[in-house]
Amino acid sequence: MDLNALAQAEINYGKYLLSQDHLYKKIPENQRSELIQQAVECGESAAENLVADDLRNYCRQEKIEIEFFQEELKAENFRFVLAEFQLPRLIRINQSLLTAAEPFLLAQDFFKDQRAADILLAHELYHYLENQQQLFTIKKQLMYQTGPFKRQARLHALSEIAAMSFAQAYLELPFSPVILNIALLYPIAPEYSEQLAKQLLVID
Ligand SMILES: [Zn+2]
């Protein structure tokens, strides 16, 4: 798989991530691109507004615990948790996956000088900030109808889109962090990783 080409391609990762939301079909088609745009901007302005030179120091200051966890990696459980945020103040990062993918990542041109752990950390930190500051991605409710019932719910994909644009803007990455997810999975679950890459490329 040519990740450098993928990293340089103009990928509509917002469209891809939104399409993964379990409520995707309930979102009126004419609202989708605006929601994506709003989520991207929400992540970018959170990055602009964050007063912190260093994410780890910021976490220390906010008493956010960063836990690097280990797990046994098997290709058949390819739905690995790369990293996660747990309320109120815990960020967990999959160290086993980072260690396993490191040689592969270092061999990718697009990735040079970047630190995978920092990108994952930035993504998860956005989830802390969106809760803390009650940002658009938390507040936005989708109204929809199931049979006779009117319902409303959050669109979790908006948070994912904003977390990606936050990480990209804060770390000034020349590629979308979505590519990192694909790259991290490749050494352990190459087929699944390629499948994700293909989905990203055909989305537009
Ligand atoms: Zn996330």
PDB file of C-alpha atoms and ligand atoms in Angstrom:
ATOM      1  CA  MET A   1       0.000   0.000   0.000  1.00  0.00           C
ATOM      2  CA  ASP A   2       1.343   3.435  -0.886  1.00  0.00           C
ATOM      3  CA  LEU A   3       0.708   5.484   2.223  1.00  0.00           C
ATOM      4  CA  ASN A   4       2.731   8.433   1.010  1.00  0.00           C
ATOM      5  CA  ALA A   5       0.383   8.847  -1.918  1.00  0.00           C
ATOM      6  CA  LEU A   6      -2.584   8.463   0.400  1.00  0.00           C
ATOM      7  CA  ALA A   7      -1.145  11.051   2.777  1.00  0.00           C
ATOM      8  CA  GLN A   8      -0.858  13.528  -0.075  1.00  0.00           C
ATOM      9  CA  ALA A   9      -4.231  12.841  -1.620  1.00  0.00           C
ATOM     10  CA  GLU A  10      -7.049  15.271  -0.919  1.00  0.00           C
ATOM     11  CA  ILE A  11      -9.159  12.990   1.193  1.00  0.00           C
ATOM     12  CA  ASN A  12     -12.582  13.895   2.399  1.00  0.00           C
ATOM     13  CA  TYR A  13     -12.094  12.250   5.775  1.00  0.00           C
ATOM     14  CA  GLY A  14     -15.054  14.158   7.185  1.00  0.00           C
ATOM     15  CA  LYS A  15     -17.374  12.539   4.711  1.00  0.00           C
ATOM     16  CA  TYR A  16     -15.871   9.157   5.481  1.00  0.00           C
ATOM     17  CA  LEU A  17     -16.157   9.567   9.261  1.00  0.00           C
ATOM     18  CA  LEU A  18     -19.699  10.894   9.057  1.00  0.00           C
ATOM     19  CA  SER A  19     -20.698   7.912   6.945  1.00  0.00           C
ATOM     20  CA  GLN A  20     -19.562   5.686   9.831  1.00  0.00           C
ATOM     21  CA  ASP A  21     -22.062   7.227  12.247  1.00  0.00           C
ATOM     22  CA  HIS A  22     -24.865   4.867  13.169  1.00  0.00           C
ATOM     23  CA  LEU A  23     -27.348   7.699  12.583  1.00  0.00           C
ATOM     24  CA  TYR A  24     -25.880   8.593   9.190  1.00  0.00           C
ATOM     25  CA  LYS A  25     -29.004   7.613   7.269  1.00  0.00           C
ATOM     26  CA  LYS A  26     -31.119   9.881   9.475  1.00  0.00           C
ATOM     27  CA  ILE A  27     -29.122  12.977   8.552  1.00  0.00           C
ATOM     28  CA  PRO A  28     -30.838  14.851   5.717  1.00  0.00           C
ATOM     29  CA  GLU A  29     -28.541  14.750   2.720  1.00  0.00           C
ATOM     30  CA  ASN A  30     -28.558  18.516   2.291  1.00  0.00           C
ATOM     31  CA  GLN A  31     -27.205  19.002   5.830  1.00  0.00           C
ATOM     32  CA  ARG A  32     -24.272  16.632   5.651  1.00  0.00           C
ATOM     33  CA  SER A  33     -21.577  18.826   4.167  1.00  0.00           C
ATOM     34  CA  GLU A  34     -22.448  21.726   6.414  1.00  0.00           C
ATOM     35  CA  LEU A  35     -22.216  19.526   9.513  1.00  0.00           C
ATOM     36  CA  ILE A  36     -18.832  18.256   8.386  1.00  0.00           C
ATOM     37  CA  GLN A  37     -17.645  21.802   7.777  1.00  0.00           C
ATOM     38  CA  GLN A  38     -18.864  22.949  11.190  1.00  0.00           C
ATOM     39  CA  ALA A  39     -17.138  20.028  12.893  1.00  0.00           C
ATOM     40  CA  VAL A  40     -13.845  20.680  11.076  1.00  0.00           C
ATOM     41  CA  GLU A  41     -13.974  24.358  12.051  1.00  0.00           C
ATOM     42  CA  CYS A  42     -14.883  23.499  15.619  1.00  0.00           C
ATOM     43  CA  GLY A  43     -11.745  21.345  15.919  1.00  0.00           C
ATOM     44  CA  GLU A  44      -9.575  23.986  14.281  1.00  0.00           C
ATOM     45  CA  SER A  45     -10.760  26.798  16.487  1.00  0.00           C
ATOM     46  CA  ALA A  46     -10.322  24.640  19.602  1.00  0.00           C
ATOM     47  CA  ALA A  47      -6.695  24.211  18.486  1.00  0.00           C
ATOM     48  CA  GLU A  48      -6.280  27.945  17.967  1.00  0.00           C
ATOM     49  CA  ASN A  49      -7.775  28.732  21.344  1.00  0.00           C
ATOM     50  CA  LEU A  50      -5.708  26.223  23.265  1.00  0.00           C
ATOM     51  CA  VAL A  51      -3.035  28.020  25.208  1.00  0.00           C
ATOM     52  CA  ALA A  52      -0.402  25.311  25.564  1.00  0.00           C
ATOM     53  CA  ASP A  53       3.065  24.848  24.093  1.00  0.00           C
ATOM     54  CA  ASP A  54       3.159  21.227  24.984  1.00  0.00           C
ATOM     55  CA  LEU A  55       0.284  18.776  25.196  1.00  0.00           C
ATOM     56  CA  ARG A  56       1.803  16.672  27.936  1.00  0.00           C
ATOM     57  CA  ASN A  57       2.375  19.702  30.125  1.00  0.00           C
ATOM     58  CA  TYR A  58      -1.160  20.805  29.435  1.00  0.00           C
ATOM     59  CA  CYS A  59      -2.459  17.393  30.513  1.00  0.00           C
ATOM     60  CA  ARG A  60      -0.398  17.582  33.685  1.00  0.00           C
ATOM     61  CA  GLN A  61      -1.780  21.014  34.418  1.00  0.00           C
ATOM     62  CA  GLU A  62      -5.374  19.867  33.813  1.00  0.00           C
ATOM     63  CA  LYS A  63      -4.751  16.682  35.837  1.00  0.00           C
ATOM     64  CA  ILE A  64      -5.538  14.508  32.862  1.00  0.00           C
ATOM     65  CA  GLU A  65      -4.006  11.100  33.332  1.00  0.00           C
ATOM     66  CA  ILE A  66      -2.287   9.528  30.310  1.00  0.00           C
ATOM     67  CA  GLU A  67      -2.133   5.776  30.473  1.00  0.00           C
ATOM     68  CA  PHE A  68      -0.137   3.755  27.946  1.00  0.00           C
ATOM     69  CA  PHE A  69      -1.693   0.307  27.977  1.00  0.00           C
ATOM     70  CA  GLN A  70      -0.496  -2.997  26.578  1.00  0.00           C
ATOM     71  CA  GLU A  71      -2.544  -5.655  24.885  1.00  0.00           C
ATOM     72  CA  GLU A  72      -1.914  -8.786  22.947  1.00  0.00           C
ATOM     73  CA  LEU A  73      -2.255  -7.917  19.265  1.00  0.00           C
ATOM     74  CA  LYS A  74      -3.965 -10.428  17.046  1.00  0.00           C
ATOM     75  CA  ALA A  75      -4.884  -9.669  13.455  1.00  0.00           C
ATOM     76  CA  GLU A  76      -8.272 -11.312  13.875  1.00  0.00           C
ATOM     77  CA  ASN A  77      -9.366  -8.738  16.469  1.00  0.00           C
ATOM     78  CA  PHE A  78      -8.576  -5.940  14.109  1.00  0.00           C
ATOM     79  CA  ARG A  79     -10.878  -3.472  15.781  1.00  0.00           C
ATOM     80  CA  PHE A  80      -8.167  -2.336  18.138  1.00  0.00           C
ATOM     81  CA  VAL A  81      -8.637   0.623  20.374  1.00  0.00           C
ATOM     82  CA  LEU A  82      -5.853   2.923  19.203  1.00  0.00           C
ATOM     83  CA  ALA A  83      -6.584   5.356  21.981  1.00  0.00           C
ATOM     84  CA  GLU A  84      -9.569   6.515  23.970  1.00  0.00           C
ATOM     85  CA  PHE A  85     -10.762   9.236  26.266  1.00  0.00           C
ATOM     86  CA  GLN A  86     -12.720   8.452  29.393  1.00  0.00           C
ATOM     87  CA  LEU A  87     -14.529  11.077  31.360  1.00  0.00           C
ATOM     88  CA  PRO A  88     -13.604  12.896  33.407  1.00  0.00           C
ATOM     89  CA  ARG A  89      -9.817  12.941  32.840  1.00  0.00           C
ATOM     90  CA  LEU A  90      -8.281   9.791  31.450  1.00  0.00           C
ATOM     91  CA  ILE A  91      -6.593   9.283  28.103  1.00  0.00           C
ATOM     92  CA  ARG A  92      -5.543   5.737  27.231  1.00  0.00           C
ATOM     93  CA  ILE A  93      -3.104   5.040  24.411  1.00  0.00           C
ATOM     94  CA  ASN A  94      -2.349   1.620  22.982  1.00  0.00           C
ATOM     95  CA  GLN A  95       1.383   1.226  23.504  1.00  0.00           C
ATOM     96  CA  SER A  96       1.478  -2.279  22.001  1.00  0.00           C
ATOM     97  CA  LEU A  97       0.131  -0.968  18.728  1.00  0.00           C
ATOM     98  CA  LEU A  98       2.552   1.969  18.698  1.00  0.00           C
ATOM     99  CA  THR A  99       5.503  -0.308  19.367  1.00  0.00           C
ATOM    100  CA  ALA A 100       4.432  -2.810  16.727  1.00  0.00           C
ATOM    101  CA  ALA A 101       3.886  -0.132  14.085  1.00  0.00           C
ATOM    102  CA  GLU A 102       6.969   1.953  14.806  1.00  0.00           C
ATOM    103  CA  PRO A 103       9.403   0.421  12.266  1.00  0.00           C
ATOM    104  CA  PHE A 104       6.750   0.650   9.565  1.00  0.00           C
ATOM    105  CA  LEU A 105       5.892   4.262  10.415  1.00  0.00           C
ATOM    106  CA  LEU A 106       9.532   5.311  10.446  1.00  0.00           C
ATOM    107  CA  ALA A 107       9.920   3.934   6.931  1.00  0.00           C
ATOM    108  CA  GLN A 108       7.144   6.226   5.605  1.00  0.00           C
ATOM    109  CA  ASP A 109       8.326   9.501   4.101  1.00  0.00           C
ATOM    110  CA  PHE A 110       5.175  11.393   4.934  1.00  0.00           C
ATOM    111  CA  PHE A 111       5.533  10.537   8.582  1.00  0.00           C
ATOM    112  CA  LYS A 112       9.058  11.703   9.266  1.00  0.00           C
ATOM    113  CA  ASP A 113       9.559  13.893  12.330  1.00  0.00           C
ATOM    114  CA  GLN A 114       6.092  13.100  13.614  1.00  0.00           C
ATOM    115  CA  ARG A 115       5.328  11.249  16.787  1.00  0.00           C
ATOM    116  CA  ALA A 116       2.403   8.896  16.595  1.00  0.00           C
ATOM    117  CA  ALA A 117       1.745   9.069  20.347  1.00  0.00           C
ATOM    118  CA  ASP A 118       1.406  12.863  20.170  1.00  0.00           C
ATOM    119  CA  ILE A 119      -1.107  12.656  17.341  1.00  0.00           C
ATOM    120  CA  LEU A 120      -3.224  10.155  19.260  1.00  0.00           C
ATOM    121  CA  LEU A 121      -2.876  12.261  22.393  1.00  0.00           C
ATOM    122  CA  ALA A 122      -3.999  15.417  20.580  1.00  0.00           C
ATOM    123  CA  HIS A 123      -7.026  13.600  19.185  1.00  0.00           C
ATOM    124  CA  GLU A 124      -8.082  12.361  22.600  1.00  0.00           C
ATOM    125  CA  LEU A 125      -7.405  15.701  24.214  1.00  0.00           C
ATOM    126  CA  TYR A 126     -10.009  17.189  21.904  1.00  0.00           C
ATOM    127  CA  HIS A 127     -12.586  14.889  23.479  1.00  0.00           C
ATOM    128  CA  TYR A 128     -11.636  16.322  26.854  1.00  0.00           C
ATOM    129  CA  LEU A 129     -11.925  19.902  25.546  1.00  0.00           C
ATOM    130  CA  GLU A 130     -15.255  19.398  23.802  1.00  0.00           C
ATOM    131  CA  ASN A 131     -16.740  18.170  27.077  1.00  0.00           C
ATOM    132  CA  GLN A 132     -15.046  20.793  29.193  1.00  0.00           C
ATOM    133  CA  GLN A 133     -16.064  23.666  26.924  1.00  0.00           C
ATOM    134  CA  GLN A 134     -19.354  22.180  25.692  1.00  0.00           C
ATOM    135  CA  LEU A 135     -18.354  22.678  22.090  1.00  0.00           C
ATOM    136  CA  PHE A 136     -20.544  22.345  19.018  1.00  0.00           C
ATOM    137  CA  THR A 137     -19.741  18.654  18.600  1.00  0.00           C
ATOM    138  CA  ILE A 138     -21.225  17.913  22.038  1.00  0.00           C
ATOM    139  CA  LYS A 139     -24.175  20.247  21.835  1.00  0.00           C
ATOM    140  CA  LYS A 140     -25.354  19.552  18.305  1.00  0.00           C
ATOM    141  CA  GLN A 141     -28.395  17.302  18.344  1.00  0.00           C
ATOM    142  CA  LEU A 142     -29.861  15.557  15.360  1.00  0.00           C
ATOM    143  CA  MET A 143     -33.659  15.507  15.381  1.00  0.00           C
ATOM    144  CA  TYR A 144     -35.082  12.501  13.661  1.00  0.00           C
ATOM    145  CA  GLN A 145     -38.120  10.333  13.517  1.00  0.00           C
ATOM    146  CA  THR A 146     -38.395   6.601  14.198  1.00  0.00           C
ATOM    147  CA  GLY A 147     -41.892   5.466  13.348  1.00  0.00           C
ATOM    148  CA  PRO A 148     -44.256   7.712  15.330  1.00  0.00           C
ATOM    149  CA  PHE A 149     -41.531   8.926  17.693  1.00  0.00           C
ATOM    150  CA  LYS A 150     -39.507  12.094  17.484  1.00  0.00           C
ATOM    151  CA  ARG A 151     -36.021  11.616  18.827  1.00  0.00           C
ATOM    152  CA  GLN A 152     -32.857  13.560  19.218  1.00  0.00           C
ATOM    153  CA  ALA A 153     -29.321  12.390  19.659  1.00  0.00           C
ATOM    154  CA  ARG A 154     -25.719  13.413  19.350  1.00  0.00           C
ATOM    155  CA  LEU A 155     -23.760  12.587  16.232  1.00  0.00           C
ATOM    156  CA  HIS A 156     -20.605  11.016  17.577  1.00  0.00           C
ATOM    157  CA  ALA A 157     -18.945  11.167  14.168  1.00  0.00           C
ATOM    158  CA  LEU A 158     -18.874  14.968  14.443  1.00  0.00           C
ATOM    159  CA  SER A 159     -16.645  14.613  17.498  1.00  0.00           C
ATOM    160  CA  GLU A 160     -14.343  12.300  15.581  1.00  0.00           C
ATOM    161  CA  ILE A 161     -14.102  14.717  12.672  1.00  0.00           C
ATOM    162  CA  ALA A 162     -13.332  17.628  14.994  1.00  0.00           C
ATOM    163  CA  ALA A 163     -10.778  15.573  16.958  1.00  0.00           C
ATOM    164  CA  MET A 164      -8.957  14.883  13.688  1.00  0.00           C
ATOM    165  CA  SER A 165      -9.003  18.507  12.557  1.00  0.00           C
ATOM    166  CA  PHE A 166      -7.933  19.583  16.054  1.00  0.00           C
ATOM    167  CA  ALA A 167      -4.920  17.243  15.991  1.00  0.00           C
ATOM    168  CA  GLN A 168      -4.024  18.273  12.466  1.00  0.00           C
ATOM    169  CA  ALA A 169      -4.242  22.001  13.249  1.00  0.00           C
ATOM    170  CA  TYR A 170      -2.576  21.897  16.662  1.00  0.00           C
ATOM    171  CA  LEU A 171       0.362  19.786  15.480  1.00  0.00           C
ATOM    172  CA  GLU A 172       0.442  21.468  12.052  1.00  0.00           C
ATOM    173  CA  LEU A 173       0.418  18.104  10.333  1.00  0.00           C
ATOM    174  CA  PRO A 174       0.782  18.074   6.555  1.00  0.00           C
ATOM    175  CA  PHE A 175      -1.587  15.070   6.395  1.00  0.00           C
ATOM    176  CA  SER A 176      -4.842  14.032   7.987  1.00  0.00           C
ATOM    177  CA  PRO A 177      -4.443  12.008  11.210  1.00  0.00           C
ATOM    178  CA  VAL A 178      -6.893   9.522   9.700  1.00  0.00           C
ATOM    179  CA  ILE A 179      -3.880   8.288   7.695  1.00  0.00           C
ATOM    180  CA  LEU A 180      -2.121   7.508  10.950  1.00  0.00           C
ATOM    181  CA  ASN A 181      -4.922   5.159  11.961  1.00  0.00           C
ATOM    182  CA  ILE A 182      -4.516   3.280   8.718  1.00  0.00           C
ATOM    183  CA  ALA A 183      -0.727   3.195   9.103  1.00  0.00           C
ATOM    184  CA  LEU A 184      -0.906   1.965  12.693  1.00  0.00           C
ATOM    185  CA  LEU A 185      -3.141  -0.918  11.739  1.00  0.00           C
ATOM    186  CA  TYR A 186      -1.182  -1.942   8.659  1.00  0.00           C
ATOM    187  CA  PRO A 187       1.620  -3.964  10.274  1.00  0.00           C
ATOM    188  CA  ILE A 188      -0.852  -5.998  12.334  1.00  0.00           C
ATOM    189  CA  ALA A 189      -3.961  -6.194  10.196  1.00  0.00           C
ATOM    190  CA  PRO A 190      -2.868  -5.360   6.624  1.00  0.00           C
ATOM    191  CA  GLU A 191      -6.090  -6.471   4.954  1.00  0.00           C
ATOM    192  CA  TYR A 192      -8.315  -4.442   7.203  1.00  0.00           C
ATOM    193  CA  SER A 193      -6.006  -1.456   6.879  1.00  0.00           C
ATOM    194  CA  GLU A 194      -6.071  -1.635   3.062  1.00  0.00           C
ATOM    195  CA  GLN A 195      -9.825  -1.913   3.138  1.00  0.00           C
ATOM    196  CA  LEU A 196     -10.009   1.309   5.185  1.00  0.00           C
ATOM    197  CA  ALA A 197      -7.648   3.044   2.778  1.00  0.00           C
ATOM    198  CA  LYS A 198      -9.820   2.040  -0.169  1.00  0.00           C
ATOM    199  CA  GLN A 199     -12.963   3.325   1.545  1.00  0.00           C
ATOM    200  CA  LEU A 200     -11.262   6.659   2.125  1.00  0.00           C
ATOM    201  CA  LEU A 201     -10.207   6.952  -1.479  1.00  0.00           C
ATOM    202  CA  VAL A 202     -13.564   6.178  -3.009  1.00  0.00           C
ATOM    203  CA  ILE A 203     -15.605   8.383  -0.726  1.00  0.00           C
ATOM    204  CA  ASP A 204     -15.376  11.495  -2.849  1.00  0.00           C
TER     205      ASP A 204
HETATM  206 ZN    ZN B   1     -12.044  10.063  18.956  1.00  0.00          ZN
END
